[in-house]
Amino acid sequence: MSTDVLESTIAGLPLVDHHVHGAWTGPLGRVDFETLVTESDRPIPEFMTQFDSQIGFAIRRWCSPVLGLPAHASPEDYLARRADLGPAEVNRRLLAASGTGRWLIETGYRGDDVLGPAGMAEVSARPAHEVVRIEKVMEDVAASGVSAAGFPDRFREALAVQSAGAIGLKSIVAYRHGFAFDPAPPAEREVVEAAGRWLASGSTRVDDPTLLRFGLWAGVERGLPLQLHTGYGDPDVELHHCDPLLLTRWLKLVEPHGVDVMLLHCYPYQRNAGYLAQVFPHVYFDVGLGINYTGSRSDALIAESLELAPFAKVLFSSDAWGPAELHMLGAHLFRRGLARVLRGWVDAGEWTEADAVRVAVVIGVENASRVYRLEGAA
Amino acid sequence: MSTDVLESTIAGLPLVDHHVHGAWTGPLGRVDFETLVTESDRPIPEFMTQFDSQIGFAIRRWCSPVLGLPAHASPEDYLARRADLGPAEVNRRLLAASGTGRWLIETGYRGDDVLGPAGMAEVSARPAHEVVRIEKVMEDVAASGVSAAGFPDRFREALAVQSAGAIGLKSIVAYRHGFAFDPAPPAEREVVEAAGRWLASGSTRVDDPTLLRFGLWAGVERGLPLQLHTGYGDPDVELHHCDPLLLTRWLKLVEPHGVDVMLLHCYPYQRNAGYLAQVFPHVYFDVGLGINYTGSRSDALIAESLELAPFAKVLFSSDAWGPAELHMLGAHLFRRGLARVLRGWVDAGEWTEADAVRVAVVIGVENASRVYRLEGAA
Amino acid sequence: MSTDVLESTIAGLPLVDHHVHGAWTGPLGRVDFETLVTESDRPIPEFMTQFDSQIGFAIRRWCSPVLGLPAHASPEDYLARRADLGPAEVNRRLLAASGTGRWLIETGYRGDDVLGPAGMAEVSARPAHEVVRIEKVMEDVAASGVSAAGFPDRFREALAVQSAGAIGLKSIVAYRHGFAFDPAPPAEREVVEAAGRWLASGSTRVDDPTLLRFGLWAGVERGLPLQLHTGYGDPDVELHHCDPLLLTRWLKLVEPHGVDVMLLHCYPYQRNAGYLAQVFPHVYFDVGLGINYTGSRSDALIAESLELAPFAKVLFSSDAWGPAELHMLGAHLFRRGLARVLRGWVDAGEWTEADAVRVAVVIGVENASRVYRLEGAA
């Protein structure tokens, strides 16, 4: 092999982004742009700019050339150029630059502000598939008018209908309760009682642990790969309640059902996720989201994700939502970090380059293709 | 820019050491010296020497030349030279070699054994400011004689008086209870009851969670930046109770009060601290203390501190207490690690050198200057 | 010193493997081999091979030449060659290639499937010593027929007898309950009651927390160094319950008894273990097991183990059980990682090479020799 076959292979991988959201369709002024490139949901404090962070530097370094600017353009120049090109051209360029081969799009969060699967497929000229958020289905059912007694069946029906064309499900129980929940499925009677309390409360947001568990177990019954938000996210999470190890007993109960569990993001608990992926056949994980937000440090995360887990259990995702910079950077930084880490082991004589190439394809493409049964999918 | 402007800038930064204590004023024999360069409060076991540790090797490597010895001097030669020079000259040399520009000195721990702010300013010829330890004020109030009913007001008055010239407050609730406390302010009645129990107990040490919470919230009302011991410290902490994530709900309650919270040290939870610093506008952190005690590994800590947090939220501290080696090493290892980490990103073409220089100044000087309002301070 | 004295010293160290089990005595087909080189106790899923993991790649890289194959032999070639050589020759070669100088063999797990201390000493021509598993003794006592009232004394007698020639004890309380147990010794009456419940249950497995605490404290009274499984292991553990920090209060209670506590493995909590080893004179740790299973990443673990702990508190182990590849890799990867980490510090001018050599000998040989009193042992 030539000396850079590993790098050229990784650069050309048609990555399967197995957990991502749509690209923002409108223009973005500076304030809006900055608030979309942080997991904070607070206004950017006046004493700082989110451009002065790892992700800000990564945008200036890697996205500027995609928009026709020199690397490291200033935030002002970058946003001016972005505005000149317009949202459609910006999205087209950045999604193309990602080199992503398939999008597995979770549609449950502010779906009206961003492209849906069809829009993403059109703009990127790459296939897009849907992942359905369980809690969104549950909240839609509640909003549609339902009795407590009718709630369990109505939810199961709605989940079946809404996920009929989907390739996966997603749960945000991490956000709504954390992982320290009773691992067993709730009894139907408990679900009805909890639904009664929720429906009577007038809240549009489901955070009752019994209902969340009901949703999770309905997801398991549905049989599709089940994605779980894990670890790092916006301040709506309590991060220490999202350590994937807290799922251990639930994972053991799910195991006989034959459903694959996909632990998303996992930062800073990626080593814990790797442990679960080693010992449980149905557990997979990725370090998306954290890759984008740690920028130049993302190679360290990727390295930590390649410790205990068999290579058949590690996937790629960007978790991008909104600015297409996130879609592009997620893929770019993943390629860069993976190449850097694997190259180190090849150069040290510990791995063959052929093995490194093979592992890159497995992690970037093949694992997701197998788990989500993407071969031959539209 | 020349190729080493980053290194020369960092070498010359007038660092603001935003959490530090005074230098030891007396002579130090071997036993005393060794027991002051570990967080253990136990006698050094006879089978070992604390010189055979990362910090011991760092002292021999970096402090020896400051005392006029070759690098890597033996412990015996080092301590002999130290004794020959005498405490005043040792302190003068090591504090000068730190290149620290300002000292923010927490005076609440064994203040009689070490230099106070005035002494530190005199010896180092650099400004020194005071940070007041909340629990020390509370224990002084109790020792002065006070009724339970009068305790809350007497404490608030004492805090106001003692912090009148201070630029920050510090809490050691991590040591006295850990972070798993009820985040809400206690009712005045509860405080009086808890004070009654404490005063009746005869204990000079405050560890009642209601009183600790009362102290914390009084600190919030006081309005100065509020430092919290976080993570690594002596065996009086239970380290897992000092994960800053346990503060999440309390941080949310503090947020509307407009008070900045400074998470100190944080090892090994620096990634968790970085998360909090990203999502909450009022949260800052540093990795001091751990830098000294991990020595040659401190570059790894510094790198981990530069992941999620915007650069406006990361600070420098040494947490030195006692031997001035700790003041010097804290600054030296911080400069060395920061330069090494940033240089790697510059050389890889990911950051510009100008950005790296700017971030170094922000972290080493500007963030503390802004938060503590040091511009124009004496 | 010549430029590679560090590497040659480390390559030649007669390592004390202070926690290891016996080598597998029979032939191993592919399915059995793969299931013995993972901590998962589940069948290897058909969509993957355990050879595609860090340990799989490490076996192909480092063990192939020991069996007379080129580095990076395919799994098929490797297993064919292994079968051709036969178990005795494979064990002889791999144990010799480990360069291990002494084996401290824990005999409590499936002792009939693997070599005992005598067998290991014979095959390797190196001394082997026994470490007795507390819970195995307890389960043997229960199986032998005993009344609840007689249980405490019968257990203490059996422990004394079975450990008469041993150099250490081991507890798997991490597996059976986790570390969140009442740290104080149970009262004799409580032990009798718990023994009554257990004996009546007919279970051969001890997992009652009172009995486990009783066993631990009997181990402390016995006075030998006490090894604790910590962190990473098979899915019978709940990993977050095995954070060594959960032992803090128990360690404080053990401290006055003068018994050394050896925290084994510790992944991913090695930094927490290093903290405990710094602040408590009687606490030691290693990062074995994790070294094998993280393969090319094991240098990162070794580096993390060299942060807070004095060098007198870090040890080497492989925790190998079964395939002698694990005995060889444990030693080989430890040597490789230690050399790489120390070399980095020497080359950076931070450590002298003489100090690095000294620390390698301390960690690899001397600490275990001192703690287990191996000088002059058979």
PDB file of C-alpha atoms in Angstrom, chain B residues 56-196:
ATOM      1  CA  GLY B  56       8.891  15.691  43.627  1.00  0.00           C
ATOM      2  CA  PHE B  57      10.476  15.230  40.233  1.00  0.00           C
ATOM      3  CA  ALA B  58       9.093  18.589  39.104  1.00  0.00           C
ATOM      4  CA  ILE B  59      10.603  20.346  42.118  1.00  0.00           C
ATOM      5  CA  ARG B  60      14.000  18.813  41.400  1.00  0.00           C
ATOM      6  CA  ARG B  61      13.745  19.675  37.717  1.00  0.00           C
ATOM      7  CA  TRP B  62      12.312  23.177  37.737  1.00  0.00           C
ATOM      8  CA  CYS B  63      13.009  24.667  41.166  1.00  0.00           C
ATOM      9  CA  SER B  64      16.622  23.572  41.482  1.00  0.00           C
ATOM     10  CA  PRO B  65      17.893  26.110  38.931  1.00  0.00           C
ATOM     11  CA  VAL B  66      15.965  28.863  40.674  1.00  0.00           C
ATOM     12  CA  LEU B  67      17.959  28.111  43.797  1.00  0.00           C
ATOM     13  CA  GLY B  68      21.203  28.020  41.843  1.00  0.00           C
ATOM     14  CA  LEU B  69      21.488  24.242  41.551  1.00  0.00           C
ATOM     15  CA  PRO B  70      21.692  22.072  38.459  1.00  0.00           C
ATOM     16  CA  ALA B  71      18.393  20.716  37.206  1.00  0.00           C
ATOM     17  CA  HIS B  72      17.428  17.409  38.842  1.00  0.00           C
ATOM     18  CA  ALA B  73      19.382  18.038  42.027  1.00  0.00           C
ATOM     19  CA  SER B  74      18.989  15.319  44.616  1.00  0.00           C
ATOM     20  CA  PRO B  75      16.466  15.886  47.420  1.00  0.00           C
ATOM     21  CA  GLU B  76      19.335  16.147  49.864  1.00  0.00           C
ATOM     22  CA  ASP B  77      21.177  18.782  47.838  1.00  0.00           C
ATOM     23  CA  TYR B  78      17.963  20.617  47.188  1.00  0.00           C
ATOM     24  CA  LEU B  79      16.948  20.859  50.828  1.00  0.00           C
ATOM     25  CA  ALA B  80      20.479  21.746  51.900  1.00  0.00           C
ATOM     26  CA  ARG B  81      20.594  24.595  49.417  1.00  0.00           C
ATOM     27  CA  ARG B  82      17.146  25.668  50.490  1.00  0.00           C
ATOM     28  CA  ALA B  83      18.293  25.822  54.090  1.00  0.00           C
ATOM     29  CA  ASP B  84      21.445  27.729  53.149  1.00  0.00           C
ATOM     30  CA  LEU B  85      19.521  30.401  51.304  1.00  0.00           C
ATOM     31  CA  GLY B  86      16.998  30.802  54.098  1.00  0.00           C
ATOM     32  CA  PRO B  87      13.224  31.139  53.828  1.00  0.00           C
ATOM     33  CA  ALA B  88      13.151  34.794  52.809  1.00  0.00           C
ATOM     34  CA  GLU B  89      15.535  34.357  49.900  1.00  0.00           C
ATOM     35  CA  VAL B  90      13.880  31.103  48.820  1.00  0.00           C
ATOM     36  CA  ASN B  91      10.483  32.773  48.797  1.00  0.00           C
ATOM     37  CA  ARG B  92      11.816  35.809  46.978  1.00  0.00           C
ATOM     38  CA  ARG B  93      13.447  33.731  44.254  1.00  0.00           C
ATOM     39  CA  LEU B  94      10.616  31.272  43.715  1.00  0.00           C
ATOM     40  CA  LEU B  95       7.828  33.869  43.754  1.00  0.00           C
ATOM     41  CA  ALA B  96       9.791  35.973  41.285  1.00  0.00           C
ATOM     42  CA  ALA B  97      10.457  32.944  39.086  1.00  0.00           C
ATOM     43  CA  SER B  98       6.740  32.239  38.928  1.00  0.00           C
ATOM     44  CA  GLY B  99       6.289  35.424  36.925  1.00  0.00           C
ATOM     45  CA  THR B 100       2.887  35.756  38.518  1.00  0.00           C
ATOM     46  CA  GLY B 101       1.445  39.229  38.051  1.00  0.00           C
ATOM     47  CA  ARG B 102      -1.226  39.211  40.748  1.00  0.00           C
ATOM     48  CA  TRP B 103      -2.108  37.039  43.700  1.00  0.00           C
ATOM     49  CA  LEU B 104      -5.699  36.429  44.791  1.00  0.00           C
ATOM     50  CA  ILE B 105      -5.035  35.038  48.220  1.00  0.00           C
ATOM     51  CA  GLU B 106      -7.462  32.936  50.192  1.00  0.00           C
ATOM     52  CA  THR B 107      -6.669  33.548  53.825  1.00  0.00           C
ATOM     53  CA  GLY B 108      -8.914  31.102  55.634  1.00  0.00           C
ATOM     54  CA  TYR B 109      -6.557  28.146  56.141  1.00  0.00           C
ATOM     55  CA  ARG B 110      -3.828  28.293  58.824  1.00  0.00           C
ATOM     56  CA  GLY B 111      -3.237  31.943  58.032  1.00  0.00           C
ATOM     57  CA  ASP B 112      -0.653  32.271  60.799  1.00  0.00           C
ATOM     58  CA  ASP B 113       1.822  29.873  59.198  1.00  0.00           C
ATOM     59  CA  VAL B 114       2.053  31.617  55.859  1.00  0.00           C
ATOM     60  CA  LEU B 115       2.353  35.096  54.417  1.00  0.00           C
ATOM     61  CA  GLY B 116      -0.796  37.173  54.188  1.00  0.00           C
ATOM     62  CA  PRO B 117      -1.714  39.326  51.206  1.00  0.00           C
ATOM     63  CA  ALA B 118       0.509  42.184  52.366  1.00  0.00           C
ATOM     64  CA  GLY B 119       3.442  39.886  52.914  1.00  0.00           C
ATOM     65  CA  MET B 120       3.000  38.223  49.549  1.00  0.00           C
ATOM     66  CA  ALA B 121       2.832  41.612  47.846  1.00  0.00           C
ATOM     67  CA  GLU B 122       5.959  42.743  49.606  1.00  0.00           C
ATOM     68  CA  VAL B 123       8.027  39.660  48.885  1.00  0.00           C
ATOM     69  CA  SER B 124       6.932  39.370  45.289  1.00  0.00           C
ATOM     70  CA  ALA B 125       6.570  43.065  44.464  1.00  0.00           C
ATOM     71  CA  ARG B 126       3.253  42.225  42.843  1.00  0.00           C
ATOM     72  CA  PRO B 127      -0.261  43.204  43.927  1.00  0.00           C
ATOM     73  CA  ALA B 128      -2.096  40.812  46.211  1.00  0.00           C
ATOM     74  CA  HIS B 129      -5.825  40.752  46.943  1.00  0.00           C
ATOM     75  CA  GLU B 130      -7.839  38.863  49.506  1.00  0.00           C
ATOM     76  CA  VAL B 131     -10.379  36.106  49.049  1.00  0.00           C
ATOM     77  CA  VAL B 132     -12.361  35.401  52.212  1.00  0.00           C
ATOM     78  CA  ARG B 133     -13.316  31.878  53.232  1.00  0.00           C
ATOM     79  CA  ILE B 134     -16.964  31.782  54.215  1.00  0.00           C
ATOM     80  CA  GLU B 135     -16.687  28.885  56.649  1.00  0.00           C
ATOM     81  CA  LYS B 136     -13.795  30.560  58.482  1.00  0.00           C
ATOM     82  CA  VAL B 137     -15.942  33.627  59.057  1.00  0.00           C
ATOM     83  CA  MET B 138     -18.720  31.408  60.353  1.00  0.00           C
ATOM     84  CA  GLU B 139     -16.436  29.565  62.731  1.00  0.00           C
ATOM     85  CA  ASP B 140     -14.982  32.843  63.991  1.00  0.00           C
ATOM     86  CA  VAL B 141     -18.483  34.112  64.682  1.00  0.00           C
ATOM     87  CA  ALA B 142     -19.307  30.970  66.636  1.00  0.00           C
ATOM     88  CA  ALA B 143     -16.055  31.204  68.606  1.00  0.00           C
ATOM     89  CA  SER B 144     -16.708  34.837  69.455  1.00  0.00           C
ATOM     90  CA  GLY B 145     -19.829  33.948  71.418  1.00  0.00           C
ATOM     91  CA  VAL B 146     -23.243  34.351  69.831  1.00  0.00           C
ATOM     92  CA  SER B 147     -26.765  33.100  70.443  1.00  0.00           C
ATOM     93  CA  ALA B 148     -28.478  30.837  67.974  1.00  0.00           C
ATOM     94  CA  ALA B 149     -31.117  33.478  67.357  1.00  0.00           C
ATOM     95  CA  GLY B 150     -28.491  36.088  66.709  1.00  0.00           C
ATOM     96  CA  PHE B 151     -26.332  33.861  64.576  1.00  0.00           C
ATOM     97  CA  PRO B 152     -27.704  34.588  61.090  1.00  0.00           C
ATOM     98  CA  ASP B 153     -27.404  38.346  61.351  1.00  0.00           C
ATOM     99  CA  ARG B 154     -24.100  38.218  63.169  1.00  0.00           C
ATOM    100  CA  PHE B 155     -22.683  36.024  60.418  1.00  0.00           C
ATOM    101  CA  ARG B 156     -23.944  38.260  57.640  1.00  0.00           C
ATOM    102  CA  GLU B 157     -22.485  41.301  59.392  1.00  0.00           C
ATOM    103  CA  ALA B 158     -19.146  39.566  59.914  1.00  0.00           C
ATOM    104  CA  LEU B 159     -19.041  38.446  56.315  1.00  0.00           C
ATOM    105  CA  ALA B 160     -19.708  41.995  55.164  1.00  0.00           C
ATOM    106  CA  VAL B 161     -17.015  43.388  57.436  1.00  0.00           C
ATOM    107  CA  GLN B 162     -14.373  40.786  56.733  1.00  0.00           C
ATOM    108  CA  SER B 163     -14.939  40.869  52.982  1.00  0.00           C
ATOM    109  CA  ALA B 164     -15.163  44.657  52.743  1.00  0.00           C
ATOM    110  CA  GLY B 165     -11.774  44.817  51.053  1.00  0.00           C
ATOM    111  CA  ALA B 166     -11.885  41.413  49.418  1.00  0.00           C
ATOM    112  CA  ILE B 167     -12.289  40.664  45.738  1.00  0.00           C
ATOM    113  CA  GLY B 168     -13.904  37.269  46.178  1.00  0.00           C
ATOM    114  CA  LEU B 169     -15.310  34.659  48.531  1.00  0.00           C
ATOM    115  CA  LYS B 170     -14.466  31.002  48.852  1.00  0.00           C
ATOM    116  CA  SER B 171     -16.456  28.041  50.134  1.00  0.00           C
ATOM    117  CA  ILE B 172     -15.197  24.651  51.237  1.00  0.00           C
ATOM    118  CA  VAL B 173     -18.613  23.031  51.369  1.00  0.00           C
ATOM    119  CA  ALA B 174     -16.964  20.294  49.289  1.00  0.00           C
ATOM    120  CA  TYR B 175     -14.837  19.396  52.302  1.00  0.00           C
ATOM    121  CA  ARG B 176     -17.455  19.779  54.939  1.00  0.00           C
ATOM    122  CA  HIS B 177     -20.398  18.051  53.283  1.00  0.00           C
ATOM    123  CA  GLY B 178     -19.868  17.502  49.569  1.00  0.00           C
ATOM    124  CA  PHE B 179     -22.021  18.919  46.790  1.00  0.00           C
ATOM    125  CA  ALA B 180     -25.080  16.711  47.258  1.00  0.00           C
ATOM    126  CA  PHE B 181     -26.908  19.325  49.329  1.00  0.00           C
ATOM    127  CA  ASP B 182     -30.378  20.787  49.059  1.00  0.00           C
ATOM    128  CA  PRO B 183     -29.762  23.570  46.536  1.00  0.00           C
ATOM    129  CA  ALA B 184     -32.328  26.025  47.910  1.00  0.00           C
ATOM    130  CA  PRO B 185     -31.492  28.614  50.562  1.00  0.00           C
ATOM    131  CA  PRO B 186     -32.485  27.409  54.029  1.00  0.00           C
ATOM    132  CA  ALA B 187     -35.237  29.218  55.919  1.00  0.00           C
ATOM    133  CA  GLU B 188     -34.036  31.557  58.668  1.00  0.00           C
ATOM    134  CA  ARG B 189     -35.753  29.348  61.233  1.00  0.00           C
ATOM    135  CA  GLU B 190     -33.824  26.305  60.056  1.00  0.00           C
ATOM    136  CA  VAL B 191     -30.574  28.223  60.293  1.00  0.00           C
ATOM    137  CA  VAL B 192     -31.296  29.269  63.854  1.00  0.00           C
ATOM    138  CA  GLU B 193     -32.107  25.687  64.813  1.00  0.00           C
ATOM    139  CA  ALA B 194     -28.970  24.353  63.174  1.00  0.00           C
ATOM    140  CA  ALA B 195     -26.879  27.087  64.796  1.00  0.00           C
ATOM    141  CA  GLY B 196     -28.352  26.141  68.144  1.00  0.00           C
TER     142      GLY B 196
END
